[in-house]
């Protein structure tokens, strides 16, 4: 991800998607570059700062429209074909007039294209969002009710600084536990977000420490474990996580060819962590407050012999603030989980007293050439 906020904002906004010669019109067809539906409030095309601000505040329109298009299955119905609003509504059991209005709004945000004879299709962005597993559309679940409410309350959170307990009744983990269907969607979204990490690790030249038993702590469907087991072909694997979080793990691990080498352990890593000589915490610690991180690290240390490895993958914050995705994630962790992103020094202060010593600090660059603050921190059991 670019560290330039103007470039990042431009990349996030849709661009013209009309298809010359086909009679298909997309959002802002015939124009180029990033735009927002609120650009009319700026001082013109050369008002870069104004356009950046407009893009920031167009999200309150863009996101709900995109989520509705995903949730209603419209992407799947339009894959490879063009349909009228009436046909889409009939297939999906939705109101025809409201469906037509949503589709036209989808054109405005760059996901839907339209023809002069009243048919709708997908733009390149709509095709990228995709209806299938492993596509960006899986991230739409991150607009779940608890996340919407938490982010809407950001200003009040900053004003009062309340402590968030995501495991308390009504907290985020309680919500997932009582909404198994949403929990599976959330697990898929997290799996998609993690799916890019192995490629980034490989591109950066990272190789895991030797191990015979790898324990993926809070490992979800096992995206990272599958990669590690391929890198360590003689090793066995274990995932410990909530049952609903591991619901898609058997299919995923089977498709990855490592199911027979993996054991699934439903449970809480606050209570017990299975023994192993490599424990993995991939973007787990940022969900929790400092006391919880100490407890997780202590449980891993208790399940590891001297010389064992603890591999931590996180959005490690720079010691001096700079514009990175890590700071955006830090705010979400604060209001949703009561967790936080941390600097290298903060990670060491929480993990090393449990019985570890930092052995390696490995920065990871993104596959697309950007430099998110993802780092691999390797600790050795002392």
Short mmCIF file of C-alpha atoms in Angstrom, two decimals:
data_model
loop_
_atom_site.label_atom_id
_atom_site.label_comp_id
_atom_site.label_asym_id
_atom_site.label_seq_id
_atom_site.Cartn_x
_atom_site.Cartn_y
_atom_site.Cartn_z
CA UNK A 1 0.00 0.00 0.00
CA UNK A 2 1.31 3.44 -0.87
CA UNK A 3 2.54 5.58 1.98
CA UNK A 4 1.35 8.64 0.03
CA UNK A 5 -2.17 9.44 1.30
CA UNK A 6 -3.17 11.24 -1.88
CA UNK A 7 -2.09 8.30 -4.02
CA UNK A 8 -3.84 5.88 -1.69
CA UNK A 9 -7.07 7.86 -1.85
CA UNK A 10 -6.86 8.02 -5.61
CA UNK A 11 -6.29 4.30 -5.89
CA UNK A 12 -9.29 3.60 -3.67
CA UNK A 13 -11.76 5.59 -5.75
CA UNK A 14 -13.27 4.21 -8.98
CA UNK A 15 -12.24 5.52 -12.36
CA UNK A 16 -13.98 5.68 -15.70
CA UNK A 17 -15.09 2.23 -16.85
CA UNK A 18 -17.00 2.83 -20.05
CA UNK A 19 -16.35 0.34 -22.85
CA UNK A 20 -16.06 2.15 -26.19
CA UNK A 21 -17.81 0.54 -29.08
CA UNK A 22 -20.09 -1.67 -26.97
CA UNK A 23 -22.82 0.75 -26.02
CA UNK A 24 -21.96 0.06 -22.40
CA UNK A 25 -21.67 2.97 -20.04
CA UNK A 26 -19.83 2.83 -16.74
CA UNK A 27 -19.25 5.29 -13.96
CA UNK A 28 -18.00 8.61 -15.33
CA UNK A 29 -17.50 7.05 -18.76
CA UNK A 30 -15.12 8.99 -20.93
CA UNK A 31 -13.13 10.48 -18.06
CA UNK A 32 -9.92 9.32 -16.52
CA UNK A 33 -8.38 9.35 -13.08
CA UNK A 34 -9.91 9.01 -9.64
CA UNK A 35 -13.14 10.82 -8.89
CA UNK A 36 -15.81 11.07 -6.26
CA UNK A 37 -19.53 11.70 -6.58
CA UNK A 38 -18.87 14.72 -4.36
CA UNK A 39 -16.36 16.31 -6.73
CA UNK A 40 -18.89 19.00 -7.58
CA UNK A 41 -18.09 20.47 -4.14
CA UNK A 42 -14.44 21.04 -5.08
CA UNK A 43 -12.81 23.93 -6.89
CA UNK A 44 -12.30 21.96 -10.07
CA UNK A 45 -10.23 19.18 -11.56
CA UNK A 46 -6.95 20.67 -10.39
CA UNK A 47 -8.11 20.95 -6.77
CA UNK A 48 -6.15 17.91 -5.59
CA UNK A 49 -6.66 18.52 -1.88
CA UNK A 50 -10.36 19.16 -2.39
CA UNK A 51 -10.77 15.98 -4.40
CA UNK A 52 -8.97 14.04 -1.70
CA UNK A 53 -11.39 15.35 0.94
CA UNK A 54 -14.37 14.57 -1.33
CA UNK A 55 -13.13 11.00 -1.74
CA UNK A 56 -12.88 10.62 2.04
CA UNK A 57 -16.51 11.56 2.58
CA UNK A 58 -17.99 9.72 -0.38
CA UNK A 59 -17.46 6.46 1.53
CA UNK A 60 -20.72 6.90 3.44
CA UNK A 61 -22.46 6.39 0.08
CA UNK A 62 -20.08 4.02 -1.66
CA UNK A 63 -19.73 1.35 1.02
CA UNK A 64 -23.43 0.62 1.75
CA UNK A 65 -24.17 0.49 -1.98
CA UNK A 66 -21.31 -1.92 -2.65
CA UNK A 67 -22.27 -4.11 0.32
CA UNK A 68 -25.91 -4.28 -0.80
CA UNK A 69 -24.87 -5.31 -4.31
CA UNK A 70 -22.72 -8.10 -2.82
CA UNK A 71 -25.29 -9.28 -0.26
CA UNK A 72 -28.10 -9.44 -2.81
CA UNK A 73 -26.08 -11.69 -5.11
CA UNK A 74 -26.20 -9.22 -7.98
CA UNK A 75 -22.56 -9.80 -8.90
CA UNK A 76 -23.18 -13.48 -9.50
CA UNK A 77 -26.28 -12.84 -11.60
CA UNK A 78 -24.39 -10.41 -13.84
CA UNK A 79 -21.23 -12.45 -14.27
CA UNK A 80 -20.68 -12.90 -17.99
CA UNK A 81 -24.03 -11.43 -19.04
CA UNK A 82 -26.23 -8.35 -19.10
CA UNK A 83 -29.74 -8.32 -17.62
CA UNK A 84 -32.54 -5.84 -17.08
CA UNK A 85 -33.40 -4.67 -13.60
CA UNK A 86 -36.67 -6.63 -13.83
CA UNK A 87 -34.79 -9.85 -14.64
CA UNK A 88 -32.37 -9.31 -11.78
CA UNK A 89 -35.21 -8.56 -9.37
CA UNK A 90 -37.15 -11.65 -10.46
CA UNK A 91 -34.13 -13.93 -9.98
CA UNK A 92 -33.28 -12.44 -6.61
CA UNK A 93 -36.78 -11.92 -5.25
CA UNK A 94 -36.26 -8.19 -4.79
CA UNK A 95 -38.39 -5.14 -5.53
CA UNK A 96 -37.99 -4.20 -9.22
CA UNK A 97 -38.03 -0.42 -8.73
CA UNK A 98 -35.63 -0.48 -5.78
CA UNK A 99 -33.40 -2.92 -7.67
CA UNK A 100 -33.20 -0.59 -10.67
CA UNK A 101 -32.33 2.34 -8.44
CA UNK A 102 -29.59 0.35 -6.68
CA UNK A 103 -28.14 -0.71 -10.05
CA UNK A 104 -27.99 2.90 -11.23
CA UNK A 105 -26.29 3.87 -7.97
CA UNK A 106 -23.91 0.98 -8.65
CA UNK A 107 -23.04 2.70 -11.90
CA UNK A 108 -22.26 5.90 -10.01
CA UNK A 109 -19.78 4.12 -7.74
CA UNK A 110 -18.14 2.26 -10.61
CA UNK A 111 -19.32 -1.34 -10.11
CA UNK A 112 -22.17 -1.61 -12.62
CA UNK A 113 -22.31 -0.75 -16.32
CA UNK A 114 -25.43 -0.04 -18.33
CA UNK A 115 -26.53 -0.23 -21.96
CA UNK A 116 -28.83 2.06 -23.88
CA UNK A 117 -31.47 -0.69 -24.10
CA UNK A 118 -31.77 -0.87 -20.32
CA UNK A 119 -29.51 -3.79 -19.47
CA UNK A 120 -26.91 -3.88 -16.73
CA UNK A 121 -23.56 -5.65 -16.52
CA UNK A 122 -20.37 -5.52 -14.48
CA UNK A 123 -17.53 -3.07 -14.89
CA UNK A 124 -13.94 -4.22 -14.46
CA UNK A 125 -14.22 -3.19 -10.79
CA UNK A 126 -17.45 -5.14 -10.40
CA UNK A 127 -15.81 -8.22 -11.91
CA UNK A 128 -12.86 -7.78 -9.54
CA UNK A 129 -15.20 -7.64 -6.55
CA UNK A 130 -16.54 -10.98 -7.72
CA UNK A 131 -19.20 -13.36 -6.38
CA UNK A 132 -16.93 -16.35 -5.80
CA UNK A 133 -14.78 -17.56 -2.92
CA UNK A 134 -11.36 -15.99 -2.86
CA UNK A 135 -12.54 -12.70 -4.38
CA UNK A 136 -12.60 -9.21 -2.92
CA UNK A 137 -16.36 -9.47 -2.39
CA UNK A 138 -15.69 -11.62 0.66
CA UNK A 139 -14.46 -8.49 2.40
CA UNK A 140 -17.97 -7.03 2.30
CA UNK A 141 -18.73 -8.93 5.49
CA UNK A 142 -16.47 -6.45 7.28
CA UNK A 143 -19.53 -4.18 7.18
CA UNK A 144 -21.12 -6.38 9.86
CA UNK A 145 -23.37 -4.59 12.35
CA UNK A 146 -20.85 -4.57 15.25
CA UNK A 147 -18.16 -3.09 13.02
CA UNK A 148 -20.51 -0.43 11.65
CA UNK A 149 -21.55 0.56 15.15
CA UNK A 150 -18.01 0.55 16.50
CA UNK A 151 -16.63 2.76 13.75
CA UNK A 152 -19.64 5.10 13.92
CA UNK A 153 -18.82 5.61 17.61
CA UNK A 154 -15.16 6.51 17.01
CA UNK A 155 -15.46 10.14 18.08
CA UNK A 156 -17.21 9.20 21.33
CA UNK A 157 -14.61 6.50 21.99
CA UNK A 158 -11.83 9.04 21.62
CA UNK A 159 -13.74 11.47 23.83
CA UNK A 160 -14.26 9.06 26.72
CA UNK A 161 -11.71 6.29 26.14
CA UNK A 162 -13.95 3.38 27.25
CA UNK A 163 -12.40 -0.05 27.59
CA UNK A 164 -13.73 -2.59 25.11
CA UNK A 165 -14.08 -6.24 26.05
CA UNK A 166 -14.82 -8.15 22.81
CA UNK A 167 -15.38 -11.37 24.74
CA UNK A 168 -18.03 -9.84 27.03
CA UNK A 169 -21.76 -10.43 26.42
CA UNK A 170 -22.66 -8.44 23.36
CA UNK A 171 -19.01 -8.05 22.34
CA UNK A 172 -17.71 -8.91 18.89
CA UNK A 173 -16.70 -12.51 19.63
CA UNK A 174 -20.02 -13.07 21.42
CA UNK A 175 -21.79 -11.74 18.33
CA UNK A 176 -19.97 -14.20 16.08
CA UNK A 177 -20.64 -17.05 18.48
CA UNK A 178 -24.38 -16.39 18.35
CA UNK A 179 -24.45 -15.73 14.57
CA UNK A 180 -22.77 -18.81 13.03
CA UNK A 181 -23.61 -17.80 9.48
CA UNK A 182 -21.99 -14.40 9.94
CA UNK A 183 -19.06 -16.07 11.71
CA UNK A 184 -18.37 -18.21 8.66
CA UNK A 185 -18.51 -15.14 6.40
CA UNK A 186 -16.17 -13.30 8.73
CA UNK A 187 -13.77 -16.25 8.73
CA UNK A 188 -13.79 -16.23 4.91
CA UNK A 189 -13.08 -12.49 4.91
CA UNK A 190 -10.15 -12.97 7.26
CA UNK A 191 -8.97 -15.88 5.14
CA UNK A 192 -9.05 -13.68 2.05
CA UNK A 193 -7.16 -10.90 3.83
CA UNK A 194 -4.53 -13.42 4.92
CA UNK A 195 -4.30 -15.09 1.52
CA UNK A 196 -1.97 -12.38 0.24
CA UNK A 197 0.50 -12.77 3.08
CA UNK A 198 2.19 -16.02 1.93
CA UNK A 199 2.91 -14.49 -1.47
CA UNK A 200 4.38 -11.41 0.17
CA UNK A 201 6.53 -13.57 2.45
CA UNK A 202 7.79 -15.64 -0.48
CA UNK A 203 8.49 -12.53 -2.57
CA UNK A 204 10.47 -11.05 0.31
CA UNK A 205 12.52 -14.25 0.60
CA UNK A 206 11.29 -15.22 4.04
CA UNK A 207 11.76 -18.83 5.14
CA UNK A 208 10.36 -20.12 8.44
CA UNK A 209 12.55 -21.67 11.14
CA UNK A 210 12.85 -25.46 11.16
CA UNK A 211 10.09 -27.26 13.03
CA UNK A 212 8.44 -30.66 13.30
CA UNK A 213 5.12 -29.50 14.83
CA UNK A 214 3.63 -26.13 13.86
CA UNK A 215 0.81 -24.69 15.97
CA UNK A 216 -1.25 -21.95 14.32
CA UNK A 217 -2.72 -20.07 17.28
CA UNK A 218 -6.00 -18.44 16.27
CA UNK A 219 -5.38 -19.75 12.78
CA UNK A 220 -8.91 -19.47 11.31
CA UNK A 221 -9.13 -21.67 8.22
CA UNK A 222 -5.38 -22.31 8.16
CA UNK A 223 -4.15 -20.07 5.35
CA UNK A 224 -0.81 -19.44 7.00
CA UNK A 225 -0.48 -22.98 8.34
CA UNK A 226 -0.95 -24.44 4.86
CA UNK A 227 1.89 -22.26 3.58
CA UNK A 228 4.14 -23.20 6.48
CA UNK A 229 3.49 -26.92 6.00
CA UNK A 230 4.46 -26.62 2.36
CA UNK A 231 7.67 -24.87 3.40
CA UNK A 232 8.25 -27.56 6.06
CA UNK A 233 7.20 -30.77 4.28
CA UNK A 234 8.11 -33.05 7.19
CA UNK A 235 6.16 -31.09 9.79
CA UNK A 236 2.72 -31.74 11.26
CA UNK A 237 0.30 -28.90 11.90
CA UNK A 238 -2.27 -27.86 14.50
CA UNK A 239 -4.86 -25.09 14.49
CA UNK A 240 -6.45 -23.90 17.71
CA UNK A 241 -9.37 -21.51 17.35
CA UNK A 242 -13.08 -21.12 18.01
CA UNK A 243 -15.17 -23.82 16.29
CA UNK A 244 -17.05 -21.29 14.13
CA UNK A 245 -13.74 -19.74 13.03
CA UNK A 246 -12.49 -23.13 11.80
CA UNK A 247 -15.70 -24.05 9.97
CA UNK A 248 -14.12 -23.67 6.53
CA UNK A 249 -10.73 -25.12 7.54
CA UNK A 250 -11.33 -28.75 6.45
CA UNK A 251 -12.22 -27.75 2.88
CA UNK A 252 -9.42 -25.21 2.65
CA UNK A 253 -6.76 -27.52 4.05
CA UNK A 254 -7.99 -30.32 1.81
CA UNK A 255 -7.69 -28.14 -1.27
CA UNK A 256 -4.20 -27.11 -0.14
CA UNK A 257 -3.18 -30.77 0.18
CA UNK A 258 -2.25 -30.61 3.88
CA UNK A 259 -5.44 -31.78 5.59
CA UNK A 260 -3.97 -35.16 6.53
CA UNK A 261 -1.09 -33.45 8.29
CA UNK A 262 -3.27 -31.08 10.31
CA UNK A 263 -5.19 -31.42 13.57
CA UNK A 264 -8.01 -29.01 14.42
CA UNK A 265 -8.35 -28.19 18.12
CA UNK A 266 -11.45 -26.19 19.05
CA UNK A 267 -10.88 -24.06 22.11
CA UNK A 268 -9.52 -20.83 23.55
CA UNK A 269 -5.85 -19.96 23.42
CA UNK A 270 -6.43 -18.11 26.69
CA UNK A 271 -6.94 -21.45 28.39
CA UNK A 272 -4.40 -23.70 26.70
CA UNK A 273 -2.16 -23.84 23.65
CA UNK A 274 -1.18 -27.22 22.10
CA UNK A 275 2.50 -28.13 22.34
CA UNK A 276 4.80 -27.56 19.39
CA UNK A 277 8.24 -26.34 18.41
CA UNK A 278 6.91 -23.48 16.28
CA UNK A 279 3.95 -21.41 17.45
CA UNK A 280 2.49 -18.93 14.96
CA UNK A 281 0.56 -15.79 15.90
CA UNK A 282 -0.43 -14.21 12.59
CA UNK A 283 -2.29 -10.94 13.13
CA UNK A 284 -3.75 -12.23 16.38
CA UNK A 285 -2.08 -10.07 19.01
CA UNK A 286 -3.45 -6.80 17.63
CA UNK A 287 -6.94 -7.98 18.60
CA UNK A 288 -6.10 -7.85 22.29
CA UNK A 289 -5.04 -5.53 25.08
CA UNK A 290 -1.62 -5.78 26.72
CA UNK A 291 -2.70 -8.07 29.55
CA UNK A 292 -4.24 -10.51 27.08
CA UNK A 293 -1.10 -10.49 24.90
CA UNK A 294 0.99 -11.40 27.94
CA UNK A 295 -1.36 -14.29 28.66
CA UNK A 296 -1.27 -15.57 25.07
CA UNK A 297 2.53 -15.34 24.95
CA UNK A 298 2.77 -17.11 28.31
CA UNK A 299 0.56 -19.97 27.10
CA UNK A 300 2.71 -20.35 23.99
CA UNK A 301 5.86 -20.36 26.08
CA UNK A 302 4.37 -23.00 28.36
CA UNK A 303 3.69 -25.22 25.34
CA UNK A 304 7.18 -24.82 23.90
CA UNK A 305 10.50 -26.36 24.87
CA UNK A 306 13.76 -24.41 25.12
CA UNK A 307 14.87 -23.33 21.64
CA UNK A 308 11.32 -23.44 20.22
CA UNK A 309 10.13 -20.64 17.97
CA UNK A 310 7.35 -18.09 18.29
CA UNK A 311 6.61 -16.38 14.96
CA UNK A 312 4.58 -13.19 15.20
CA UNK A 313 3.21 -11.51 12.06
CA UNK A 314 1.73 -8.06 12.65
CA UNK A 315 1.36 -4.56 11.25
CA UNK A 316 4.28 -3.33 13.32
CA UNK A 317 4.00 0.42 13.73
CA UNK A 318 6.96 2.65 12.97
CA UNK A 319 8.57 4.20 16.03
CA UNK A 320 8.05 7.64 14.47
CA UNK A 321 4.48 8.17 13.14
CA UNK A 322 4.15 8.09 9.37
CA UNK A 323 1.17 7.46 7.07
CA UNK A 324 0.74 3.68 6.99
CA UNK A 325 -2.17 1.26 6.94
CA UNK A 326 -1.06 0.14 10.39
CA UNK A 327 -2.39 3.35 11.94
CA UNK A 328 -5.75 2.83 10.24
CA UNK A 329 -5.91 -0.70 11.58
CA UNK A 330 -4.92 0.59 15.01
CA UNK A 331 -8.09 2.71 15.20
CA UNK A 332 -10.28 -0.25 14.19
CA UNK A 333 -8.61 -2.49 16.76
CA UNK A 334 -9.19 0.20 19.40
CA UNK A 335 -12.94 0.61 18.91
CA UNK A 336 -13.86 -2.95 17.92
CA UNK A 337 -11.73 -5.22 20.09
CA UNK A 338 -10.01 -3.04 22.66
CA UNK A 339 -6.76 -4.12 20.99
CA UNK A 340 -4.03 -2.13 19.27
CA UNK A 341 -1.23 -2.20 16.74
CA UNK A 342 2.21 -1.93 18.34
CA UNK A 343 5.77 -0.89 17.68
CA UNK A 344 8.61 -3.40 17.75
CA UNK A 345 9.62 -2.19 21.19
CA UNK A 346 6.08 -2.69 22.52
CA UNK A 347 5.95 -6.25 21.14
CA UNK A 348 9.25 -7.12 22.78
CA UNK A 349 8.16 -5.66 26.12
CA UNK A 350 5.07 -7.89 26.16
CA UNK A 351 6.49 -11.12 24.71
CA UNK A 352 10.05 -11.45 26.00
CA UNK A 353 9.13 -11.57 29.74
CA UNK A 354 7.08 -14.72 28.97
CA UNK A 355 10.34 -16.55 28.25
CA UNK A 356 11.34 -15.48 24.73
CA UNK A 357 14.14 -13.54 23.09
CA UNK A 358 13.82 -11.72 19.76
CA UNK A 359 15.87 -13.63 17.22
CA UNK A 360 14.88 -12.00 13.94
CA UNK A 361 12.97 -8.97 12.68
CA UNK A 362 11.98 -9.48 9.05
CA UNK A 363 10.22 -6.66 7.11
CA UNK A 364 7.78 -7.79 4.41
CA UNK A 365 7.04 -5.82 1.26
CA UNK A 366 3.75 -6.28 -0.57
CA UNK A 367 3.59 -8.29 -3.78
CA UNK A 368 2.40 -5.20 -5.69
CA UNK A 369 5.49 -3.23 -4.71
CA UNK A 370 3.93 -1.27 -1.88
CA UNK A 371 5.38 -1.37 1.60
CA UNK A 372 2.79 -2.06 4.29
CA UNK A 373 4.24 -2.24 7.80
CA UNK A 374 3.85 -6.03 8.03
CA UNK A 375 6.80 -7.58 9.84
CA UNK A 376 7.70 -11.10 10.91
CA UNK A 377 9.09 -11.18 14.43
CA UNK A 378 10.81 -14.45 15.31
CA UNK A 379 11.31 -15.17 18.99
CA UNK A 380 13.27 -18.06 20.50
CA UNK A 381 12.16 -19.83 23.70
CA UNK A 382 14.83 -19.24 26.35
#
